[in-house]
Amino acid sequence: MVRGRQVSCGDHFSPREVAVQDGKIVAIEPLGANLEASEVVDLADDETLIPGLVDTHVHVNEPGRTEWEGFASATRAAAAGGVTTIVDMPLNSVPATVNAPALEYKRLFARNNAFVDVGFWGGAIPGNQKDLRSLHDDGVFGFKCFLLHSGVDEFPHLEADEMEADMAEVKTFDSLMIVHAEDSRTIDKAPSPNGDVYDRFLKSRPRGAENIAIAEVIERTRWTGARSHILHVSSSDALPMIATAKRDGLDITVETCPHYLTLLSEEIPDGATAFKCCPPVREVDNREKLWEGLLDGTIDFIVSDHSPSTIELKDLGNGDFGVAWGGVSSLQLGLSLIWTEARRRGIPLGRVLDWMSRHPAERVGLRSKGRLSLGYDADFAIFAADDSFVVDAARLNHKNPITPYQGKVLSGRVRKTYVGGKPVDFETPTGRLLDRGTA
């Protein structure tokens, strides 16, 4: 049983006692009810009990590119950041998760190496439409596709018509299509990203590429009646048409990421390839509008898009944005990053937890995750909202010590994380592998 003066109760915090049995929350009572338990955890006065975060956009990269990350290191990092459930992306592992045997193979590597609970996305690529139903039946939470080159040759992209056909297919079994929405033709005609000047890289991935691709996702969702989700939105220009699509009743949701909400293109030094990601970090006015989109509900939630690589692939020696791998490692830092920025804006912690726990869990169908409620999994973290620390990449649990947040002072520290009612000790992996039917 955990008891304290600040326990998450939906949209507010109250003094509560939370009792756990067999990995589930079985009682929530006012502080002082004196629930009996074999073990009691008392929160300090500066600690808050929060639901474990749910990060539905994580590239673990195992098997095949385990030197980039891996299930053990990724899930340790997740737990250290208060994330108790991740959903792993289907690409950057080899083989990509585009058929049932590849899913089973990936599960072999995840099993016995997960410190938090792990679910899986399937992939939608040219020619694998016949495999989508079997992947669904084997428990994936939906299907990811790209509308331009994915960055790895073994995961080719779909043209818009192919995406529409796959949307129609997954609608027949009520699955979810999640889309990396950038238009390949627009990017092909944009300036080259080569060189160490960040502004040149920014111009190589213009907002228009996102806007056109997002419009395609919206209209193909409209035509098929499918369920869709737009990944890592960075262009605030797209928010009005997304809002219109939602008002029209389309079953479409949107995410963004900590790097788009906390970093600014104007502040990125030339050659600083740790900041490279696709779509890119944009200007200050763009960032402000993304926050507005979160507050008005146009953007549904925040996830990491943890996309690590080896240090060598970041081309730190040359600082060439055209050569460096595009991805930001932030799985361990997401809550502190967003809380630091949110509290500066007067946004309460409860809103942050909705964006980073409840809403992603609800969208992907994790029915027992995302809140502290009776019958839910006992996944929670002890969070010290006023505790601050300086980011040191060498002390993070990510396999490769590189981060654009190096040296940044952040507010909010996760002091302990529990998965299924058990504290994560970072030595014994006790996380479960989740599937859509049983999560």
Tab-separated table of C-alpha atoms in Angstrom:
chain	number	residue	atom	x	y	z
A	1	MET	CA	0.000	0.000	0.000
A	2	VAL	CA	1.230	3.515	-0.867
A	3	ARG	CA	-0.027	6.496	1.058
A	4	GLY	CA	0.672	10.187	0.847
A	5	ARG	CA	-0.705	13.692	0.765
A	6	GLN	CA	-0.427	14.101	-3.008
A	7	VAL	CA	-1.928	11.194	-4.951
A	8	SER	CA	-3.221	11.557	-8.506
A	9	CYS	CA	-7.021	11.353	-8.567
A	10	GLY	CA	-7.863	12.137	-12.179
A	11	ASP	CA	-7.786	15.903	-12.605
A	12	HIS	CA	-6.645	16.672	-9.047
A	13	PHE	CA	-4.398	15.430	-6.249
A	14	SER	CA	-5.622	14.396	-2.808
A	15	PRO	CA	-4.410	12.633	0.356
A	16	ARG	CA	-5.006	8.956	-0.356
A	17	GLU	CA	-4.053	5.389	0.453
A	18	VAL	CA	-3.681	3.126	-2.579
A	19	ALA	CA	-3.749	-0.618	-1.984
A	20	VAL	CA	-2.275	-3.140	-4.399
A	21	GLN	CA	-2.806	-6.866	-4.665
A	22	ASP	CA	-1.635	-9.246	-7.407
A	23	GLY	CA	-0.445	-6.354	-9.537
A	24	LYS	CA	-3.761	-4.466	-9.519
A	25	ILE	CA	-5.103	-1.473	-7.619
A	26	VAL	CA	-7.728	-2.940	-5.290
A	27	ALA	CA	-8.571	0.009	-3.015
A	28	ILE	CA	-8.234	3.786	-2.923
A	29	GLU	CA	-9.237	5.416	0.337
A	30	PRO	CA	-8.739	8.781	2.071
A	31	LEU	CA	-5.479	9.143	3.934
A	32	GLY	CA	-6.056	7.940	7.469
A	33	ALA	CA	-8.247	4.990	6.524
A	34	ASN	CA	-5.389	2.787	7.765
A	35	LEU	CA	-5.672	0.108	5.140
A	36	GLU	CA	-3.764	-2.980	6.158
A	37	ALA	CA	-0.951	-4.245	3.963
A	38	SER	CA	2.111	-6.457	4.202
A	39	GLU	CA	4.227	-3.530	2.988
A	40	VAL	CA	3.549	0.190	3.375
A	41	VAL	CA	5.247	2.956	1.401
A	42	ASP	CA	4.897	6.461	2.837
A	43	LEU	CA	5.467	9.341	0.439
A	44	ALA	CA	7.651	12.215	1.589
A	45	ASP	CA	6.037	15.626	1.836
A	46	ASP	CA	7.586	16.692	-1.491
A	47	GLU	CA	6.498	13.549	-3.384
A	48	THR	CA	3.480	12.896	-5.591
A	49	LEU	CA	2.133	9.513	-6.637
A	50	ILE	CA	1.403	9.607	-10.365
A	51	PRO	CA	0.222	6.990	-12.859
A	52	GLY	CA	3.038	5.457	-14.854
A	53	LEU	CA	3.526	7.149	-18.205
A	54	VAL	CA	2.530	5.365	-21.411
A	55	ASP	CA	4.926	6.007	-24.300
A	56	THR	CA	3.477	4.644	-27.520
A	57	HIS	CA	6.323	5.822	-29.782
A	58	VAL	CA	9.611	4.101	-28.939
A	59	HIS	CA	12.221	2.670	-31.321
A	60	VAL	CA	13.930	-0.120	-29.377
A	61	ASN	CA	15.879	-1.348	-32.463
A	62	GLU	CA	16.325	-4.924	-31.243
A	63	PRO	CA	17.039	-7.386	-32.846
A	64	GLY	CA	19.367	-6.357	-35.622
A	65	ARG	CA	20.498	-2.933	-34.407
A	66	THR	CA	20.881	-3.656	-30.710
A	67	GLU	CA	24.006	-1.486	-30.612
A	68	TRP	CA	21.636	1.450	-31.163
A	69	GLU	CA	19.508	0.592	-28.096
A	70	GLY	CA	17.884	-2.732	-27.038
A	71	PHE	CA	15.066	-3.853	-24.763
A	72	ALA	CA	17.129	-3.918	-21.561
A	73	SER	CA	18.573	-0.428	-21.949
A	74	ALA	CA	15.389	1.111	-23.378
A	75	THR	CA	13.139	-0.210	-20.628
A	76	ARG	CA	15.608	0.758	-17.901
A	77	ALA	CA	15.559	4.277	-19.315
A	78	ALA	CA	11.770	4.194	-19.443
A	79	ALA	CA	11.500	3.143	-15.800
A	80	ALA	CA	13.984	5.803	-14.710
A	81	GLY	CA	11.737	8.391	-16.345
A	82	GLY	CA	8.485	7.119	-14.821
A	83	VAL	CA	7.365	5.338	-18.004
A	84	THR	CA	5.787	1.986	-17.146
A	85	THR	CA	4.532	0.953	-20.599
A	86	ILE	CA	6.090	1.381	-24.024
A	87	VAL	CA	4.850	0.360	-27.461
A	88	ASP	CA	7.737	-0.528	-29.755
A	89	MET	CA	7.892	0.683	-33.348
A	90	PRO	CA	8.112	-1.911	-36.137
A	91	LEU	CA	11.210	-0.537	-37.849
A	92	ASN	CA	14.919	-0.112	-37.164
A	93	SER	CA	14.895	-3.670	-35.894
A	94	VAL	CA	15.945	-6.361	-38.356
A	95	PRO	CA	13.709	-7.942	-39.444
A	96	ALA	CA	11.063	-5.233	-39.381
A	97	THR	CA	7.786	-6.254	-37.706
A	98	VAL	CA	5.834	-6.682	-40.942
A	99	ASN	CA	4.608	-10.266	-40.526
A	100	ALA	CA	3.760	-12.662	-37.722
A	101	PRO	CA	7.105	-14.556	-37.703
A	102	ALA	CA	9.011	-11.266	-37.370
A	103	LEU	CA	6.793	-10.279	-34.430
A	104	GLU	CA	7.441	-13.577	-32.686
A	105	TYR	CA	11.169	-13.229	-33.319
A	106	LYS	CA	11.182	-9.756	-31.765
A	107	ARG	CA	9.265	-11.043	-28.754
A	108	LEU	CA	11.994	-13.621	-28.160
A	109	PHE	CA	14.465	-10.786	-27.608
A	110	ALA	CA	12.075	-8.717	-25.488
A	111	ARG	CA	11.053	-11.610	-23.249
A	112	ASN	CA	13.094	-11.655	-20.033
A	113	ASN	CA	14.737	-8.330	-20.923
A	114	ALA	CA	11.939	-5.854	-20.164
A	115	PHE	CA	11.915	-3.724	-17.016
A	116	VAL	CA	8.541	-2.206	-17.954
A	117	ASP	CA	5.574	-3.582	-19.895
A	118	VAL	CA	6.068	-3.686	-23.674
A	119	GLY	CA	3.589	-3.794	-26.549
A	120	PHE	CA	4.271	-3.807	-30.287
A	121	TRP	CA	3.180	-2.028	-33.440
A	122	GLY	CA	3.025	-3.833	-36.760
A	123	GLY	CA	4.273	-2.311	-39.986
A	124	ALA	CA	2.400	-1.545	-43.212
A	125	ILE	CA	4.697	-1.622	-46.240
A	126	PRO	CA	4.160	-2.323	-49.953
A	127	GLY	CA	3.100	-5.918	-50.474
A	128	ASN	CA	2.290	-6.988	-46.927
A	129	GLN	CA	-1.448	-6.267	-46.836
A	130	LYS	CA	-2.062	-10.015	-46.589
A	131	ASP	CA	-0.051	-10.056	-43.324
A	132	LEU	CA	-1.952	-7.305	-41.528
A	133	ARG	CA	-4.776	-9.472	-40.195
A	134	SER	CA	-2.421	-12.130	-38.850
A	135	LEU	CA	-0.350	-9.478	-37.086
A	136	HIS	CA	-3.556	-8.060	-35.609
A	137	ASP	CA	-4.619	-11.501	-34.425
A	138	ASP	CA	-1.192	-11.929	-32.847
A	139	GLY	CA	-1.741	-8.821	-30.744
A	140	VAL	CA	-0.162	-5.733	-32.338
A	141	PHE	CA	-1.797	-2.445	-31.364
A	142	GLY	CA	-2.015	-1.112	-34.908
A	143	PHE	CA	0.091	-0.471	-37.981
A	144	LYS	CA	2.709	2.124	-38.841
A	145	CYS	CA	3.405	3.406	-42.321
A	146	PHE	CA	5.580	6.108	-43.858
A	147	LEU	CA	4.686	8.429	-46.701
A	148	LEU	CA	8.370	8.929	-47.579
A	149	HIS	CA	11.594	6.973	-47.194
A	150	SER	CA	11.741	5.674	-43.640
A	151	GLY	CA	15.486	5.998	-43.270
A	152	VAL	CA	16.045	2.229	-43.514
A	153	ASP	CA	15.659	0.272	-46.738
A	154	GLU	CA	13.987	-2.759	-45.154
A	155	PHE	CA	10.912	-0.654	-44.280
A	156	PRO	CA	9.780	0.958	-47.578
A	157	HIS	CA	7.143	3.658	-47.628
A	158	LEU	CA	3.595	3.607	-48.978
A	159	GLU	CA	2.184	5.890	-51.605
A	160	ALA	CA	-1.048	7.595	-50.538
A	161	ASP	CA	-3.217	5.186	-52.559
A	162	GLU	CA	-1.474	2.213	-50.928
A	163	MET	CA	-2.046	3.740	-47.505
A	164	GLU	CA	-5.717	4.166	-48.330
A	165	ALA	CA	-6.000	0.511	-49.359
A	166	ASP	CA	-4.349	-0.580	-46.100
A	167	MET	CA	-6.613	1.732	-44.119
A	168	ALA	CA	-9.619	0.063	-45.701
A	169	GLU	CA	-8.161	-3.333	-44.792
A	170	VAL	CA	-7.440	-2.525	-41.136
A	171	LYS	CA	-10.891	-0.988	-40.783
A	172	THR	CA	-12.381	-4.452	-41.353
A	173	PHE	CA	-10.934	-5.551	-38.014
A	174	ASP	CA	-11.076	-2.126	-36.295
A	175	SER	CA	-7.342	-1.576	-36.016
A	176	LEU	CA	-5.449	1.727	-36.071
A	177	MET	CA	-3.224	3.159	-38.814
A	178	ILE	CA	-0.447	5.421	-37.521
A	179	VAL	CA	1.371	7.553	-40.073
A	180	HIS	CA	4.703	9.317	-40.441
A	181	ALA	CA	3.269	12.160	-42.482
A	182	GLU	CA	5.790	13.991	-44.648
A	183	ASP	CA	5.383	14.301	-48.412
A	184	SER	CA	8.286	12.775	-50.339
A	185	ARG	CA	7.848	14.912	-53.457
A	186	THR	CA	7.963	18.151	-51.498
A	187	ILE	CA	11.138	17.075	-49.735
A	188	ASP	CA	12.697	15.911	-53.001
A	189	LYS	CA	12.292	19.469	-54.353
A	190	ALA	CA	13.497	21.164	-51.164
A	191	PRO	CA	17.095	22.378	-50.690
A	192	SER	CA	19.755	19.816	-49.820
A	193	PRO	CA	20.325	19.298	-46.092
A	194	ASN	CA	24.071	18.755	-46.486
A	195	GLY	CA	26.451	20.757	-44.360
A	196	ASP	CA	26.686	21.945	-40.782
A	197	VAL	CA	24.187	24.831	-40.957
A	198	TYR	CA	20.995	23.956	-39.083
A	199	ASP	CA	18.864	26.447	-40.988
A	200	ARG	CA	19.747	24.654	-44.217
A	201	PHE	CA	18.582	21.364	-42.725
A	202	LEU	CA	15.375	23.036	-41.550
A	203	LYS	CA	14.655	24.252	-45.073
A	204	SER	CA	15.187	20.710	-46.387
A	205	ARG	CA	12.159	19.492	-44.335
A	206	PRO	CA	9.660	22.343	-44.830
A	207	ARG	CA	6.340	22.642	-43.030
A	208	GLY	CA	4.651	22.189	-46.389
A	209	ALA	CA	5.863	18.589	-46.579
A	210	GLU	CA	4.029	17.814	-43.355
A	211	ASN	CA	0.972	19.834	-44.279
A	212	ILE	CA	0.447	18.053	-47.607
A	213	ALA	CA	0.944	14.612	-46.095
A	214	ILE	CA	-1.345	15.316	-43.147
A	215	ALA	CA	-4.030	16.480	-45.583
A	216	GLU	CA	-3.665	13.120	-47.362
A	217	VAL	CA	-4.093	11.230	-44.087
A	218	ILE	CA	-7.182	13.243	-43.237
A	219	GLU	CA	-8.873	12.699	-46.593
A	220	ARG	CA	-8.005	8.991	-46.786
A	221	THR	CA	-9.388	8.616	-43.261
A	222	ARG	CA	-12.531	10.386	-44.397
A	223	TRP	CA	-12.939	8.187	-47.482
A	224	THR	CA	-12.345	4.870	-45.720
A	225	GLY	CA	-13.907	5.583	-42.323
A	226	ALA	CA	-10.794	4.095	-40.744
A	227	ARG	CA	-9.178	4.976	-37.434
A	228	SER	CA	-5.949	6.928	-37.908
A	229	HIS	CA	-3.263	8.652	-35.901
A	230	ILE	CA	-0.675	11.209	-37.048
A	231	LEU	CA	2.760	10.817	-35.540
A	232	HIS	CA	5.141	13.482	-34.191
A	233	VAL	CA	3.453	16.602	-35.551
A	234	SER	CA	5.938	19.463	-35.745
A	235	SER	CA	4.184	21.865	-38.159
A	236	SER	CA	1.690	24.112	-36.426
A	237	ASP	CA	0.326	25.038	-39.862
A	238	ALA	CA	-1.461	21.680	-39.925
A	239	LEU	CA	-3.441	22.249	-36.731
A	240	PRO	CA	-6.453	24.062	-38.261
A	241	MET	CA	-7.166	21.268	-40.749
A	242	ILE	CA	-6.719	18.659	-38.020
A	243	ALA	CA	-9.209	20.544	-35.853
A	244	THR	CA	-11.636	20.662	-38.778
A	245	ALA	CA	-11.278	16.924	-39.349
A	246	LYS	CA	-12.115	16.279	-35.714
A	247	ARG	CA	-15.153	18.561	-35.880
A	248	ASP	CA	-16.255	16.614	-38.947
A	249	GLY	CA	-16.314	13.475	-36.822
A	250	LEU	CA	-13.278	11.682	-38.238
A	251	ASP	CA	-11.696	9.143	-35.906
A	252	ILE	CA	-8.269	10.770	-36.016
A	253	THR	CA	-5.786	11.664	-33.293
A	254	VAL	CA	-2.471	13.488	-33.185
A	255	GLU	CA	0.682	13.376	-31.108
A	256	THR	CA	3.685	15.616	-30.679
A	257	CYS	CA	6.965	15.161	-28.826
A	258	PRO	CA	9.055	16.836	-26.125
A	259	HIS	CA	11.664	18.108	-28.591
A	260	TYR	CA	9.057	20.081	-30.546
A	261	LEU	CA	7.679	21.572	-27.327
A	262	THR	CA	10.957	22.472	-25.611
A	263	LEU	CA	13.598	23.176	-28.284
A	264	LEU	CA	13.859	26.050	-30.766
A	265	SER	CA	15.526	26.074	-34.164
A	266	GLU	CA	16.858	29.571	-33.467
A	267	GLU	CA	18.937	28.186	-30.593
A	268	ILE	CA	20.444	25.122	-32.316
A	269	PRO	CA	24.146	25.659	-33.033
A	270	ASP	CA	25.531	24.819	-36.432
A	271	GLY	CA	26.981	21.315	-36.474
A	272	ALA	CA	24.948	20.219	-33.435
A	273	THR	CA	23.630	17.015	-34.986
A	274	ALA	CA	22.351	15.725	-31.626
A	275	PHE	CA	19.363	17.968	-32.402
A	276	LYS	CA	18.627	16.396	-35.793
A	277	CYS	CA	15.237	14.701	-36.072
A	278	CYS	CA	12.635	14.281	-38.796
A	279	PRO	CA	10.400	16.249	-38.936
A	280	PRO	CA	12.736	18.898	-37.549
A	281	VAL	CA	12.634	21.177	-34.538
A	282	ARG	CA	11.114	24.438	-35.796
A	283	GLU	CA	10.856	28.105	-34.823
A	284	VAL	CA	9.626	29.726	-31.616
A	285	ASP	CA	6.284	30.844	-33.089
A	286	ASN	CA	5.670	27.287	-34.242
A	287	ARG	CA	6.399	25.934	-30.755
A	288	GLU	CA	3.962	28.341	-29.150
A	289	LYS	CA	1.189	27.224	-31.481
A	290	LEU	CA	1.884	23.569	-30.699
A	291	TRP	CA	1.322	24.330	-27.020
A	292	GLU	CA	-1.915	26.077	-27.949
A	293	GLY	CA	-2.913	22.954	-29.882
A	294	LEU	CA	-2.336	20.815	-26.813
A	295	LEU	CA	-4.350	23.109	-24.591
A	296	ASP	CA	-7.331	23.267	-26.959
A	297	GLY	CA	-7.316	19.509	-27.633
A	298	THR	CA	-6.274	19.569	-31.286
A	299	ILE	CA	-3.144	17.638	-30.259
A	300	ASP	CA	-4.122	14.640	-28.160
A	301	PHE	CA	-0.946	13.559	-26.417
A	302	ILE	CA	2.836	13.689	-26.026
A	303	VAL	CA	5.195	10.753	-26.604
A	304	SER	CA	8.957	10.563	-26.986
A	305	ASP	CA	9.635	9.279	-30.503
A	306	HIS	CA	12.757	7.889	-28.841
A	307	SER	CA	14.887	7.243	-31.941
A	308	PRO	CA	18.429	6.439	-30.821
A	309	SER	CA	21.507	5.506	-32.800
A	310	THR	CA	25.186	4.981	-32.173
A	311	ILE	CA	27.248	8.102	-31.585
A	312	GLU	CA	29.114	7.452	-34.822
A	313	LEU	CA	25.896	7.706	-36.840
A	314	LYS	CA	25.329	11.189	-35.438
A	315	ASP	CA	28.455	12.357	-37.331
A	316	LEU	CA	29.576	14.546	-34.449
A	317	GLY	CA	33.038	15.004	-35.910
A	318	ASN	CA	31.796	16.707	-39.063
A	319	GLY	CA	28.423	17.971	-37.835
A	320	ASP	CA	26.857	17.316	-41.231
A	321	PHE	CA	23.067	17.389	-40.954
A	322	GLY	CA	22.731	15.656	-44.309
A	323	VAL	CA	24.746	12.666	-43.113
A	324	ALA	CA	23.777	12.316	-39.430
A	325	TRP	CA	21.052	9.955	-38.271
A	326	GLY	CA	17.825	11.794	-37.560
A	327	GLY	CA	16.475	11.000	-34.133
A	328	VAL	CA	16.358	12.274	-30.547
A	329	SER	CA	16.900	10.085	-27.490
A	330	SER	CA	14.625	11.301	-24.697
A	331	LEU	CA	12.779	8.295	-23.289
A	332	GLN	CA	14.167	8.837	-19.787
A	333	LEU	CA	13.698	12.616	-19.814
A	334	GLY	CA	10.226	13.196	-21.238
A	335	LEU	CA	8.288	13.853	-18.036
A	336	SER	CA	10.876	16.251	-16.646
A	337	LEU	CA	11.194	18.057	-19.979
A	338	ILE	CA	7.480	18.623	-20.326
A	339	TRP	CA	6.908	19.414	-16.663
A	340	THR	CA	9.712	22.005	-16.705
A	341	GLU	CA	8.102	23.782	-19.656
A	342	ALA	CA	4.508	23.285	-18.489
A	343	ARG	CA	4.994	24.737	-15.014
A	344	ARG	CA	6.684	27.785	-16.572
A	345	ARG	CA	3.450	28.278	-18.508
A	346	GLY	CA	1.210	27.747	-15.473
A	347	ILE	CA	-0.044	24.381	-16.730
A	348	PRO	CA	-0.843	21.975	-13.874
A	349	LEU	CA	0.734	18.553	-13.500
A	350	GLY	CA	-2.633	16.875	-14.004
A	351	ARG	CA	-2.794	18.117	-17.605
A	352	VAL	CA	0.702	16.807	-18.254
A	353	LEU	CA	-0.293	13.378	-16.953
A	354	ASP	CA	-3.342	13.329	-19.227
A	355	TRP	CA	-1.121	14.061	-22.224
A	356	MET	CA	1.577	11.553	-21.274
A	357	SER	CA	-0.377	8.729	-19.661
A	358	ARG	CA	-4.171	8.638	-19.904
A	359	HIS	CA	-4.659	9.801	-23.478
A	360	PRO	CA	-2.056	7.580	-25.183
A	361	ALA	CA	-3.267	4.569	-23.196
A	362	GLU	CA	-6.856	5.183	-24.237
A	363	ARG	CA	-6.041	5.695	-27.906
A	364	VAL	CA	-4.103	2.470	-28.390
A	365	GLY	CA	-6.449	0.361	-26.273
A	366	LEU	CA	-4.396	-0.170	-23.121
A	367	ARG	CA	-7.488	-0.530	-21.002
A	368	SER	CA	-5.767	-1.088	-17.655
A	369	LYS	CA	-3.109	1.610	-18.027
A	370	GLY	CA	-2.888	5.377	-17.741
A	371	ARG	CA	-4.549	6.231	-14.441
A	372	LEU	CA	-4.693	5.352	-10.774
A	373	SER	CA	-8.113	3.711	-10.594
A	374	LEU	CA	-9.682	0.599	-9.130
A	375	GLY	CA	-8.957	-2.467	-11.205
A	376	TYR	CA	-6.153	-0.803	-13.170
A	377	ASP	CA	-2.607	-2.128	-13.248
A	378	ALA	CA	-0.549	-0.944	-10.294
A	379	ASP	CA	1.827	1.032	-12.522
A	380	PHE	CA	2.882	4.268	-10.894
A	381	ALA	CA	5.825	6.504	-10.107
A	382	ILE	CA	6.889	8.586	-7.149
A	383	PHE	CA	7.575	12.047	-8.553
A	384	ALA	CA	9.273	14.980	-6.821
A	385	ALA	CA	7.934	17.910	-8.830
A	386	ASP	CA	10.201	20.535	-7.230
A	387	ASP	CA	13.413	18.512	-7.368
A	388	SER	CA	15.800	19.686	-10.080
A	389	PHE	CA	18.786	18.144	-11.835
A	390	VAL	CA	21.243	18.786	-14.642
A	391	VAL	CA	21.073	16.434	-17.627
A	392	ASP	CA	24.228	14.357	-18.016
A	393	ALA	CA	24.067	11.998	-20.981
A	394	ALA	CA	26.671	9.708	-19.425
A	395	ARG	CA	24.355	9.033	-16.460
A	396	LEU	CA	21.259	8.189	-18.492
A	397	ASN	CA	20.216	4.603	-19.110
A	398	HIS	CA	20.137	5.057	-22.899
A	399	LYS	CA	22.767	2.839	-24.516
A	400	ASN	CA	24.473	5.696	-26.377
A	401	PRO	CA	25.326	8.798	-24.317
A	402	ILE	CA	24.164	11.571	-26.618
A	403	THR	CA	21.308	14.003	-26.080
A	404	PRO	CA	20.413	17.521	-27.228
A	405	TYR	CA	19.507	18.252	-23.603
A	406	GLN	CA	23.063	17.878	-22.289
A	407	GLY	CA	23.618	20.378	-19.455
A	408	LYS	CA	19.980	21.497	-19.342
A	409	VAL	CA	18.508	22.093	-15.871
A	410	LEU	CA	15.171	20.293	-15.507
A	411	SER	CA	12.494	20.320	-12.820
A	412	GLY	CA	10.864	17.137	-11.564
A	413	ARG	CA	12.659	13.923	-10.691
A	414	VAL	CA	11.262	10.392	-10.687
A	415	ARG	CA	12.440	8.782	-7.451
A	416	LYS	CA	10.915	5.339	-7.851
A	417	THR	CA	8.833	3.479	-10.403
A	418	TYR	CA	6.499	0.531	-9.836
A	419	VAL	CA	5.280	-1.864	-12.515
A	420	GLY	CA	2.526	-4.266	-11.503
A	421	GLY	CA	2.965	-3.163	-7.910
A	422	LYS	CA	6.655	-4.099	-7.828
A	423	PRO	CA	9.437	-1.519	-7.585
A	424	VAL	CA	11.784	-1.519	-10.556
A	425	ASP	CA	15.247	-2.414	-9.251
A	426	PHE	CA	17.051	-2.070	-12.635
A	427	GLU	CA	18.603	-5.508	-12.132
A	428	THR	CA	15.729	-7.982	-12.418
A	429	PRO	CA	13.481	-7.475	-15.461
A	430	THR	CA	9.861	-8.143	-14.506
A	431	GLY	CA	8.011	-6.333	-17.299
A	432	ARG	CA	5.366	-8.164	-19.306
A	433	LEU	CA	4.896	-8.445	-23.035
A	434	LEU	CA	1.476	-7.031	-23.900
A	435	ASP	CA	-0.882	-7.787	-26.726
A	436	ARG	CA	-3.967	-5.990	-27.860
A	437	GLY	CA	-6.353	-8.676	-26.697
A	438	THR	CA	-5.171	-8.854	-23.086
A	439	ALA	CA	-3.735	-5.400	-22.304
